[in-house]
Amino acid sequence: MKVLKTCFFIVLCTVLASCKVPKDITYMQGFENGQTEAVVPPVRITVQPDDKLAIVVTSKDPELAVAFNLAIAQYRIGTGTNGSTAESKAAAYTVDPAGNIDFPLLGTLHVAGLNRYGVSELIKREILSRELVKDPVVTVEYLNAKISVLGDVRNPGDYQIERDNMTLLQALSAAGDLNITGLRQNVLVVREENGKDVAYRVDLTDTKSLMQSPAYYLRQNDIVYVEPNNTRKRQSTETANVFYNPTIWVSVASVLTSIAVIIFR
């Protein structure tokens, strides 16, 4: 009888353990309805060397603006969450290693460190100061600003930054969200700063930690990596998870119980 009770206890513990609800997969835990949380100040992404900029100058007199829009080419702009893309014609300028672009009539302009509105104001100011156009309207967009999402997500890959203040959660959403086996408490964001790669670790389950992280707002060329949990890691070998599968232990306990019943009888 004692052996039977022991086997029954083992089976019960195994079943209860397999039914336990994990607490480490819910985002922003404790963030209740109506609650507020301070967010790290947003910083617009700024121009870096090798960025491609779409710059278009318009005016009420199109003939005056045409001289600034000579390099017209067709570019693939944007990658949506469903993989769709859009094509656009724009004057494209590649920022050189010194942070400059060569702009028609204006010559060399230093744009590195400016956001796209700053670049627009710089070009507009130069045009007005040289009295080339009286009413210029300058539109600047990024053509190749993207981030990379890797690891245990549904759709890893490169994703276009479609807004200046793209958050980490929006990037993960674009990648189809984390798989259930992805570690939400230790997401890695790698960012190049001053010629060095800097690592930021973000806990998606902790609201304050997430929203106060320097990596909450992403920048172009950021790399987001989601580490798989131990169960997923063990799946890299064919039989690695055999002894961690609750079904196996339930079967073993059932066999032991049957043997104990036979012995008892």
Coordinates of C-alpha atoms in Angstrom, one line a residue:
M1 CA 0.0 0.0 0.0
K2 CA 2.8 2.4 0.8
V3 CA 4.4 1.8 -2.6
L4 CA 1.1 2.5 -4.3
K5 CA 0.6 5.8 -2.4
T6 CA 4.1 6.8 -3.4
C7 CA 3.6 6.1 -7.1
F8 CA 0.2 7.9 -7.0
F9 CA 1.9 11.0 -5.4
I10 CA 4.6 11.0 -8.1
V11 CA 1.9 10.9 -10.8
L12 CA 0.0 13.7 -9.2
C13 CA 3.0 16.0 -8.8
T14 CA 4.0 15.3 -12.4
V15 CA 0.5 16.3 -13.7
L16 CA 0.4 19.4 -11.6
A17 CA 3.8 20.5 -12.8
S18 CA 2.8 20.1 -16.4
C19 CA -0.3 22.2 -15.8
K20 CA 1.5 25.1 -14.1
V21 CA 0.9 28.4 -15.9
P22 CA 4.2 30.2 -16.7
K23 CA 4.6 33.8 -15.5
D24 CA 7.4 34.9 -17.8
I25 CA 5.6 35.3 -21.1
T26 CA 3.2 38.2 -20.4
Y27 CA 4.4 41.6 -21.6
M28 CA 4.4 44.6 -19.3
Q29 CA 3.2 42.8 -16.3
G30 CA 1.4 44.9 -13.6
F31 CA 0.6 47.7 -16.1
E32 CA -3.1 48.1 -15.2
N33 CA -5.9 50.0 -16.7
G34 CA -5.5 53.8 -16.2
Q35 CA -2.0 53.4 -14.8
T36 CA 0.7 55.7 -16.3
E37 CA 4.4 55.1 -16.8
A38 CA 7.1 57.5 -17.8
V39 CA 8.8 56.8 -21.2
V40 CA 12.3 57.6 -22.1
P41 CA 12.3 60.8 -24.2
P42 CA 12.0 60.0 -27.9
V43 CA 14.9 60.8 -30.1
R44 CA 14.4 61.1 -33.8
I45 CA 16.8 59.0 -35.9
T46 CA 19.6 61.1 -37.4
V47 CA 21.5 60.8 -40.6
Q48 CA 24.6 58.5 -40.6
P49 CA 27.2 57.8 -43.3
D50 CA 26.0 55.4 -46.0
D51 CA 22.3 56.4 -45.4
K52 CA 20.3 57.0 -48.6
L53 CA 18.1 60.0 -48.5
A54 CA 15.2 60.8 -50.8
I55 CA 15.2 64.6 -51.3
V56 CA 12.6 66.4 -53.4
V57 CA 12.4 70.1 -53.8
T58 CA 9.1 71.6 -55.0
S59 CA 7.8 75.1 -55.7
K60 CA 4.9 77.0 -57.1
D61 CA 7.0 77.4 -60.2
P62 CA 8.0 73.8 -61.1
E63 CA 10.6 75.1 -63.6
L64 CA 12.7 76.6 -60.8
A65 CA 12.6 73.5 -58.7
V66 CA 13.5 71.0 -61.5
A67 CA 17.2 71.8 -61.2
F68 CA 17.2 70.4 -57.7
N69 CA 15.6 67.1 -58.8
L70 CA 17.9 65.7 -61.4
A71 CA 18.8 62.3 -59.9
I72 CA 15.4 60.7 -60.3
A73 CA 15.4 56.9 -59.8
Q74 CA 12.9 54.3 -58.8
Y75 CA 13.5 52.8 -55.3
R76 CA 11.9 50.1 -53.2
I77 CA 10.6 51.8 -50.1
G78 CA 9.2 50.1 -47.1
T79 CA 8.5 46.5 -46.1
G80 CA 5.1 46.0 -44.4
T81 CA 4.2 43.4 -41.8
N82 CA 2.7 41.3 -44.6
G83 CA 5.8 41.5 -46.8
S84 CA 4.3 44.1 -49.1
T85 CA 6.5 46.7 -50.7
A86 CA 6.0 50.1 -52.3
E87 CA 7.8 51.7 -55.2
S88 CA 8.6 55.4 -55.3
K89 CA 10.5 57.8 -57.6
A90 CA 12.7 60.1 -55.7
A91 CA 16.0 62.0 -55.9
A92 CA 18.4 59.8 -54.0
Y93 CA 21.5 60.9 -52.3
T94 CA 24.0 58.7 -50.5
V95 CA 25.7 60.2 -47.4
D96 CA 29.5 59.8 -47.8
P97 CA 31.8 58.6 -45.0
A98 CA 32.4 62.2 -43.9
G99 CA 28.6 62.8 -43.5
N100 CA 28.2 64.9 -46.6
I101 CA 26.0 64.9 -49.7
D102 CA 26.6 66.6 -53.0
F103 CA 23.4 68.6 -53.8
P104 CA 22.6 70.2 -57.1
L105 CA 23.5 73.9 -57.3
L106 CA 24.3 74.0 -53.5
G107 CA 27.3 71.8 -53.6
T108 CA 28.6 69.9 -50.5
L109 CA 26.3 69.9 -47.5
H110 CA 27.1 68.3 -44.2
V111 CA 24.0 66.4 -43.0
A112 CA 25.3 63.7 -40.6
G113 CA 23.8 64.1 -37.2
L114 CA 20.7 65.9 -38.4
N115 CA 17.2 64.4 -38.5
R116 CA 15.3 64.5 -41.7
Y117 CA 13.6 67.8 -40.7
G118 CA 17.0 69.3 -40.0
V119 CA 18.2 68.3 -43.4
S120 CA 15.1 69.8 -45.0
E121 CA 15.6 73.1 -43.1
L122 CA 19.3 73.2 -44.1
I123 CA 18.6 72.8 -47.8
K124 CA 15.7 75.3 -47.7
R125 CA 17.8 77.8 -45.9
E126 CA 20.6 77.5 -48.5
I127 CA 18.2 77.9 -51.4
L128 CA 16.6 81.0 -49.9
S129 CA 20.0 82.6 -48.9
R130 CA 21.2 82.2 -52.5
E131 CA 17.9 83.5 -53.8
L132 CA 17.5 80.5 -56.1
V133 CA 13.8 79.8 -55.3
K134 CA 11.5 82.1 -53.4
D135 CA 9.1 79.4 -52.0
P136 CA 10.9 76.1 -51.7
V137 CA 9.3 73.1 -50.1
V138 CA 11.9 70.4 -49.3
T139 CA 10.8 66.8 -48.4
V140 CA 13.3 64.3 -47.0
E141 CA 12.7 60.6 -46.4
Y142 CA 15.0 57.7 -45.5
L143 CA 15.4 55.1 -48.2
N144 CA 17.4 52.4 -46.4
A145 CA 16.8 53.0 -42.7
K146 CA 16.2 49.5 -41.3
I147 CA 16.6 47.3 -38.3
S148 CA 17.3 43.6 -38.1
V149 CA 15.3 41.2 -35.9
L150 CA 16.9 37.8 -35.3
G151 CA 16.4 34.8 -33.0
D152 CA 13.3 33.2 -31.7
V153 CA 10.6 35.3 -33.5
R154 CA 8.1 34.2 -36.1
N155 CA 9.5 36.1 -39.1
P156 CA 13.2 37.1 -38.5
G157 CA 14.7 39.5 -41.1
D158 CA 15.3 43.1 -41.9
Y159 CA 12.5 45.6 -41.5
Q160 CA 12.2 49.2 -42.7
I161 CA 11.9 52.0 -40.2
E162 CA 8.7 53.6 -41.3
R163 CA 8.6 56.3 -38.6
D164 CA 11.1 58.3 -36.7
N165 CA 10.2 56.9 -33.3
M166 CA 9.9 53.2 -33.9
T167 CA 9.7 51.3 -30.6
L168 CA 11.1 47.9 -29.8
L169 CA 7.6 46.5 -29.4
Q170 CA 6.7 47.7 -32.9
A171 CA 9.8 46.1 -34.4
L172 CA 8.9 42.8 -32.7
S173 CA 5.3 43.1 -34.0
A174 CA 6.6 43.6 -37.5
A175 CA 8.6 40.4 -37.1
G176 CA 5.4 38.5 -36.1
D177 CA 6.0 38.6 -32.4
L178 CA 8.2 36.3 -30.3
N179 CA 7.6 32.6 -30.5
I180 CA 6.2 31.1 -27.2
T181 CA 9.7 29.8 -26.5
G182 CA 11.4 33.2 -26.9
L183 CA 12.9 34.7 -23.7
R184 CA 10.9 37.9 -23.0
Q185 CA 13.0 38.9 -20.0
N186 CA 16.4 39.2 -21.8
V187 CA 15.9 40.7 -25.3
L188 CA 19.2 42.0 -26.7
V189 CA 19.5 45.2 -28.7
V190 CA 22.9 45.9 -30.3
R191 CA 23.6 49.5 -31.4
E192 CA 26.6 51.1 -32.9
E193 CA 27.7 54.2 -31.0
N194 CA 30.8 56.2 -31.6
G195 CA 32.4 53.4 -33.6
K196 CA 31.6 50.7 -31.0
D197 CA 28.8 48.2 -30.6
V198 CA 26.9 48.7 -27.4
A199 CA 24.6 46.0 -25.9
Y200 CA 21.3 46.8 -24.2
R201 CA 19.3 44.1 -22.4
V202 CA 15.6 44.7 -22.2
D203 CA 12.9 42.9 -20.0
L204 CA 9.6 43.0 -21.9
T205 CA 7.7 41.7 -18.9
D206 CA 8.8 44.7 -16.8
T207 CA 7.0 47.9 -17.8
K208 CA 9.3 50.4 -16.2
S209 CA 12.5 48.6 -17.4
L210 CA 11.1 48.5 -20.9
M211 CA 9.9 52.0 -21.3
Q212 CA 13.0 53.5 -19.6
S213 CA 15.5 51.6 -21.7
P214 CA 17.7 53.5 -24.1
A215 CA 16.8 50.8 -26.6
Y216 CA 13.0 51.4 -26.3
Y217 CA 13.2 53.7 -29.3
L218 CA 15.2 52.0 -32.1
R219 CA 17.6 53.6 -34.5
Q220 CA 18.6 52.5 -38.0
N221 CA 21.0 49.5 -38.2
D222 CA 20.0 48.3 -34.7
I223 CA 20.0 44.5 -34.2
V224 CA 17.3 42.9 -32.1
Y225 CA 18.0 39.4 -30.9
V226 CA 15.6 37.2 -29.0
E227 CA 17.2 34.3 -27.2
P228 CA 15.3 30.9 -27.1
N229 CA 14.5 29.3 -23.8
N230 CA 16.2 26.1 -22.6
T231 CA 13.5 23.9 -24.0
R232 CA 14.0 25.3 -27.5
K233 CA 17.7 25.0 -27.2
R234 CA 17.5 21.4 -26.3
Q235 CA 15.4 20.8 -29.4
S236 CA 18.6 21.4 -31.4
T237 CA 19.4 17.7 -30.8
E238 CA 16.9 14.9 -31.7
T239 CA 16.5 13.3 -28.3
A240 CA 17.6 16.1 -26.0
N241 CA 14.1 16.8 -24.6
V242 CA 13.1 13.2 -23.9
F243 CA 13.8 13.4 -20.1
Y244 CA 12.1 16.9 -19.9
N245 CA 8.9 15.9 -21.5
P246 CA 6.1 15.5 -18.8
T247 CA 4.3 13.0 -21.0
I248 CA 7.3 10.6 -20.7
W249 CA 7.2 10.9 -16.9
V250 CA 3.5 10.3 -16.7
S251 CA 3.9 7.2 -18.7
V252 CA 6.8 6.0 -16.5
A253 CA 4.7 6.7 -13.4
S254 CA 1.8 4.9 -14.8
V255 CA 3.9 1.8 -15.5
L256 CA 5.4 2.0 -12.0
T257 CA 1.9 2.2 -10.5
S258 CA 0.7 -0.8 -12.5
I259 CA 3.8 -2.8 -11.2
A260 CA 3.1 -1.7 -7.6
V261 CA -0.6 -2.8 -7.9
I262 CA 0.6 -6.2 -9.2
I263 CA 3.1 -6.5 -6.4
F264 CA 0.5 -5.4 -3.8
R265 CA -2.0 -8.0 -5.0

